Amino acid sequence: MRERNFIVQENGIVTILIPKFKKTFFQSLIPKNKSKDIKISFDELGSAVWNEIDSNKKVEEIVIQLGEKLGEKIHPAEERITKFLTQLNSHKFISFKELQKRKN
């Protein structure tokens, strides 16, 4: 599950938007001509992984789909994708249903 707002640029690159402040009061102090968000842009491969994430797909499915789609560009696919997804989870950009079930 995705837990952040994001935009997809015309070239397919994904940018995650993270509010600079959680409290509305502090957000209101940011000048109107400045962004209220920190922007983190992924590269082509990170964007491809992000675009495959939905609330129903398993990591294995994403690895297979992107391995077929991107071939050598993402080799070794399983290692790279799982590492990237683990980083996204550790920064709370995504969460895993299976991990949430285990906590409950």
PDB file of C-alpha atoms in Angstrom:
ATOM      1  CA  MET A   1       0.000   0.000   0.000  1.00  0.00           C
ATOM      2  CA  ARG A   2       1.288   3.476  -0.879  1.00  0.00           C
ATOM      3  CA  GLU A   3       1.246   5.924   1.973  1.00  0.00           C
ATOM      4  CA  ARG A   4       2.470   9.108   0.290  1.00  0.00           C
ATOM      5  CA  ASN A   5       1.214  11.458  -2.392  1.00  0.00           C
ATOM      6  CA  PHE A   6       3.074  11.286  -5.656  1.00  0.00           C
ATOM      7  CA  ILE A   7       3.111  12.631  -9.191  1.00  0.00           C
ATOM      8  CA  VAL A   8       4.108  10.935 -12.426  1.00  0.00           C
ATOM      9  CA  GLN A   9       5.860  13.232 -14.873  1.00  0.00           C
ATOM     10  CA  GLU A  10       5.329  13.027 -18.638  1.00  0.00           C
ATOM     11  CA  ASN A  11       8.563  11.051 -19.023  1.00  0.00           C
ATOM     12  CA  GLY A  12       7.263   8.438 -16.554  1.00  0.00           C
ATOM     13  CA  ILE A  13       9.489   9.489 -13.644  1.00  0.00           C
ATOM     14  CA  VAL A  14       7.747   9.310 -10.261  1.00  0.00           C
ATOM     15  CA  THR A  15       8.191  12.025  -7.637  1.00  0.00           C
ATOM     16  CA  ILE A  16       7.021  11.424  -4.079  1.00  0.00           C
ATOM     17  CA  LEU A  17       5.693  14.444  -2.172  1.00  0.00           C
ATOM     18  CA  ILE A  18       6.350  14.557   1.574  1.00  0.00           C
ATOM     19  CA  PRO A  19       4.911  17.435   3.621  1.00  0.00           C
ATOM     20  CA  LYS A  20       7.656  19.552   5.194  1.00  0.00           C
ATOM     21  CA  PHE A  21       5.558  19.801   8.356  1.00  0.00           C
ATOM     22  CA  LYS A  22       2.812  17.563   9.739  1.00  0.00           C
ATOM     23  CA  LYS A  23       0.995  20.282  11.671  1.00  0.00           C
ATOM     24  CA  THR A  24      -1.203  22.646   9.678  1.00  0.00           C
ATOM     25  CA  PHE A  25      -0.004  25.626  11.681  1.00  0.00           C
ATOM     26  CA  PHE A  26       3.596  25.159  10.551  1.00  0.00           C
ATOM     27  CA  GLN A  27       2.466  24.486   6.978  1.00  0.00           C
ATOM     28  CA  SER A  28       0.722  27.867   7.023  1.00  0.00           C
ATOM     29  CA  LEU A  29       4.039  29.573   7.815  1.00  0.00           C
ATOM     30  CA  ILE A  30       5.581  28.464   4.520  1.00  0.00           C
ATOM     31  CA  PRO A  31       5.503  31.342   1.977  1.00  0.00           C
ATOM     32  CA  LYS A  32       2.912  30.894  -0.780  1.00  0.00           C
ATOM     33  CA  ASN A  33       5.576  30.826  -3.515  1.00  0.00           C
ATOM     34  CA  LYS A  34       7.405  27.932  -1.797  1.00  0.00           C
ATOM     35  CA  SER A  35       6.455  24.275  -1.948  1.00  0.00           C
ATOM     36  CA  LYS A  36       4.907  22.789   1.178  1.00  0.00           C
ATOM     37  CA  ASP A  37       6.411  19.447   0.185  1.00  0.00           C
ATOM     38  CA  ILE A  38       9.814  17.832  -0.037  1.00  0.00           C
ATOM     39  CA  LYS A  39      10.121  16.168  -3.445  1.00  0.00           C
ATOM     40  CA  ILE A  40      11.939  12.885  -3.968  1.00  0.00           C
ATOM     41  CA  SER A  41      12.280  11.766  -7.596  1.00  0.00           C
ATOM     42  CA  PHE A  42      13.021   8.171  -8.547  1.00  0.00           C
ATOM     43  CA  ASP A  43      15.091   7.089 -11.512  1.00  0.00           C
ATOM     44  CA  GLU A  44      13.644   5.038 -14.381  1.00  0.00           C
ATOM     45  CA  LEU A  45      13.896   1.712 -12.544  1.00  0.00           C
ATOM     46  CA  GLY A  46      12.565   3.053  -9.242  1.00  0.00           C
ATOM     47  CA  SER A  47       9.659   4.639 -11.087  1.00  0.00           C
ATOM     48  CA  ALA A  48       8.923   1.352 -12.870  1.00  0.00           C
ATOM     49  CA  VAL A  49       8.797  -0.474  -9.525  1.00  0.00           C
ATOM     50  CA  TRP A  50       6.617   2.240  -7.954  1.00  0.00           C
ATOM     51  CA  ASN A  51       4.149   2.075 -10.836  1.00  0.00           C
ATOM     52  CA  GLU A  52       3.743  -1.688 -10.336  1.00  0.00           C
ATOM     53  CA  ILE A  53       2.856  -1.356  -6.645  1.00  0.00           C
ATOM     54  CA  ASP A  54      -0.790  -1.759  -5.759  1.00  0.00           C
ATOM     55  CA  SER A  55      -2.627  -3.144  -2.775  1.00  0.00           C
ATOM     56  CA  ASN A  56      -2.996  -6.625  -4.285  1.00  0.00           C
ATOM     57  CA  LYS A  57       0.327  -7.505  -5.940  1.00  0.00           C
ATOM     58  CA  LYS A  58       2.896  -9.570  -4.160  1.00  0.00           C
ATOM     59  CA  VAL A  59       6.590  -8.737  -4.388  1.00  0.00           C
ATOM     60  CA  GLU A  60       7.143 -11.901  -6.421  1.00  0.00           C
ATOM     61  CA  GLU A  61       4.636 -10.721  -9.048  1.00  0.00           C
ATOM     62  CA  ILE A  62       6.364  -7.341  -9.346  1.00  0.00           C
ATOM     63  CA  VAL A  63       9.753  -9.047  -9.755  1.00  0.00           C
ATOM     64  CA  ILE A  64       8.435 -11.332 -12.508  1.00  0.00           C
ATOM     65  CA  GLN A  65       6.621  -8.547 -14.390  1.00  0.00           C
ATOM     66  CA  LEU A  66       9.528  -6.114 -14.309  1.00  0.00           C
ATOM     67  CA  GLY A  67      12.054  -8.856 -15.052  1.00  0.00           C
ATOM     68  CA  GLU A  68      10.136  -9.660 -18.227  1.00  0.00           C
ATOM     69  CA  LYS A  69       9.507  -6.017 -19.103  1.00  0.00           C
ATOM     70  CA  LEU A  70      12.982  -4.580 -18.436  1.00  0.00           C
ATOM     71  CA  GLY A  71      15.209  -7.644 -18.887  1.00  0.00           C
ATOM     72  CA  GLU A  72      18.925  -6.983 -18.406  1.00  0.00           C
ATOM     73  CA  LYS A  73      18.271  -3.380 -17.393  1.00  0.00           C
ATOM     74  CA  ILE A  74      17.098  -4.563 -13.989  1.00  0.00           C
ATOM     75  CA  HIS A  75      19.268  -7.687 -13.587  1.00  0.00           C
ATOM     76  CA  PRO A  76      19.400  -9.182 -10.933  1.00  0.00           C
ATOM     77  CA  ALA A  77      15.717  -8.213 -10.669  1.00  0.00           C
ATOM     78  CA  GLU A  78      14.772 -10.004  -7.451  1.00  0.00           C
ATOM     79  CA  GLU A  79      17.691  -8.613  -5.464  1.00  0.00           C
ATOM     80  CA  ARG A  80      17.318  -5.054  -6.726  1.00  0.00           C
ATOM     81  CA  ILE A  81      13.535  -4.846  -6.407  1.00  0.00           C
ATOM     82  CA  THR A  82      13.347  -6.387  -2.945  1.00  0.00           C
ATOM     83  CA  LYS A  83      16.106  -4.067  -1.708  1.00  0.00           C
ATOM     84  CA  PHE A  84      14.295  -1.039  -3.142  1.00  0.00           C
ATOM     85  CA  LEU A  85      10.946  -2.093  -1.652  1.00  0.00           C
ATOM     86  CA  THR A  86      12.619  -2.685   1.719  1.00  0.00           C
ATOM     87  CA  GLN A  87      14.032   0.851   1.611  1.00  0.00           C
ATOM     88  CA  LEU A  88      10.625   2.295   0.708  1.00  0.00           C
ATOM     89  CA  ASN A  89       9.102   0.404   3.633  1.00  0.00           C
ATOM     90  CA  SER A  90      11.790   1.514   6.089  1.00  0.00           C
ATOM     91  CA  HIS A  91      11.139   5.161   5.146  1.00  0.00           C
ATOM     92  CA  LYS A  92       7.378   4.530   5.458  1.00  0.00           C
ATOM     93  CA  PHE A  93       6.685   5.310   1.795  1.00  0.00           C
ATOM     94  CA  ILE A  94       4.908   1.946   1.504  1.00  0.00           C
ATOM     95  CA  SER A  95       3.773  -0.811   3.841  1.00  0.00           C
ATOM     96  CA  PHE A  96       3.431  -4.557   3.424  1.00  0.00           C
ATOM     97  CA  LYS A  97       0.122  -6.237   4.269  1.00  0.00           C
ATOM     98  CA  GLU A  98       1.882  -9.378   5.499  1.00  0.00           C
ATOM     99  CA  LEU A  99       3.991  -7.405   7.984  1.00  0.00           C
ATOM    100  CA  GLN A 100       0.914  -5.558   9.239  1.00  0.00           C
ATOM    101  CA  LYS A 101      -0.931  -8.866   9.780  1.00  0.00           C
ATOM    102  CA  ARG A 102       1.969 -10.200  11.849  1.00  0.00           C
ATOM    103  CA  LYS A 103       1.967  -7.109  14.089  1.00  0.00           C
ATOM    104  CA  ASN A 104      -1.746  -7.488  14.888  1.00  0.00           C
TER     105      ASN A 104
END
